[in-house]
Coordinates of C-alpha atoms in Angstrom, one line a residue:
M1 CA -3.2 -3.2 -12.4
S2 CA -4.7 -5.8 -10.1
I3 CA -8.1 -5.7 -8.5
K4 CA -6.3 -5.1 -5.2
S5 CA -4.5 -2.0 -6.7
L6 CA -7.7 -0.7 -8.2
L7 CA -9.5 -1.1 -4.8
A8 CA -6.6 0.6 -3.0
T9 CA -6.7 3.5 -5.5
A10 CA -10.4 3.9 -5.2
V11 CA -10.3 3.9 -1.4
G12 CA -7.5 6.4 -1.3
K13 CA -9.2 8.8 -3.7
S14 CA -12.6 8.4 -1.9
S15 CA -11.1 9.1 1.5
L16 CA -9.3 12.1 0.1
W17 CA -12.5 13.5 -1.3
F18 CA -14.3 12.9 2.0
L19 CA -11.5 14.7 4.0
K20 CA -11.4 17.7 1.6
T21 CA -15.2 17.9 1.5
F22 CA -16.2 17.4 5.1
M23 CA -13.1 18.0 7.1
K24 CA -11.6 21.0 5.3
G25 CA -8.2 19.5 4.8
G26 CA -6.1 16.5 3.9
S27 CA -3.9 14.1 5.8
S28 CA -1.8 11.0 5.3
L29 CA -4.9 8.8 5.8
P30 CA -5.6 8.2 2.1
G31 CA -2.1 6.9 1.5
K32 CA -2.1 4.8 4.7
L33 CA -5.4 3.2 3.7
A34 CA -4.2 2.5 0.2
L35 CA -1.0 0.9 1.5
K36 CA -2.9 -1.2 4.0
I37 CA -5.0 -2.6 1.1
D38 CA -2.2 -3.1 -1.3
P39 CA 1.4 -2.7 0.1
Q40 CA 2.7 -2.6 -3.5
I41 CA 0.4 0.3 -4.7
L42 CA 3.3 2.7 -5.1
D43 CA 5.1 0.3 -7.4
H44 CA 2.0 0.1 -9.6
L45 CA 1.3 3.9 -9.6
A46 CA 5.0 4.8 -10.3
K47 CA 5.4 2.1 -13.0
D48 CA 5.5 4.6 -16.0
Y49 CA 7.4 7.4 -14.2
Q50 CA 10.9 8.2 -13.4
V51 CA 11.1 9.4 -9.8
V52 CA 13.7 11.5 -7.9
V53 CA 13.4 11.6 -4.2
V54 CA 15.1 14.3 -2.1
T55 CA 15.7 13.6 1.6
G56 CA 17.7 15.1 4.3
T57 CA 17.5 17.5 7.3
N58 CA 18.1 20.8 5.6
G59 CA 17.7 22.2 2.1
K60 CA 15.2 19.8 0.7
T61 CA 12.9 22.5 -0.7
T62 CA 15.8 24.3 -2.4
V63 CA 17.2 21.2 -3.9
T64 CA 13.8 20.0 -5.1
T65 CA 13.2 23.3 -6.8
L66 CA 16.6 23.3 -8.5
V67 CA 16.2 19.7 -9.7
G68 CA 12.7 20.4 -11.0
E69 CA 13.9 23.5 -12.8
L70 CA 16.8 21.6 -14.4
V71 CA 14.6 18.8 -15.6
A72 CA 12.0 21.2 -16.9
R73 CA 14.7 23.1 -18.9
A74 CA 15.8 19.8 -20.4
G75 CA 12.3 19.6 -21.9
K76 CA 10.8 17.0 -19.6
K77 CA 7.4 17.2 -17.9
V78 CA 7.9 17.7 -14.2
F79 CA 5.8 17.4 -11.1
T80 CA 7.3 18.5 -7.8
G81 CA 5.5 18.0 -4.5
G82 CA 6.0 17.3 -0.9
N83 CA 4.5 15.5 2.0

């Protein structure tokens, strides 16, 4: 990872810690800050992962849950999340 990517990651994690500690919640601010510092940060972070993205108007939670369950039953490690 480049210096720019390391800085972006540190700023994102630090701002998340600050928001959770002092503001009692999170926001999209950590990601926005990280992307501002390094627009390619998501490429660096997802380098060793296979990613499935579910988009649409209706049914995203259901489809995400089903896909996650299918992948887990296939013996793979799964992380599902949103927002």
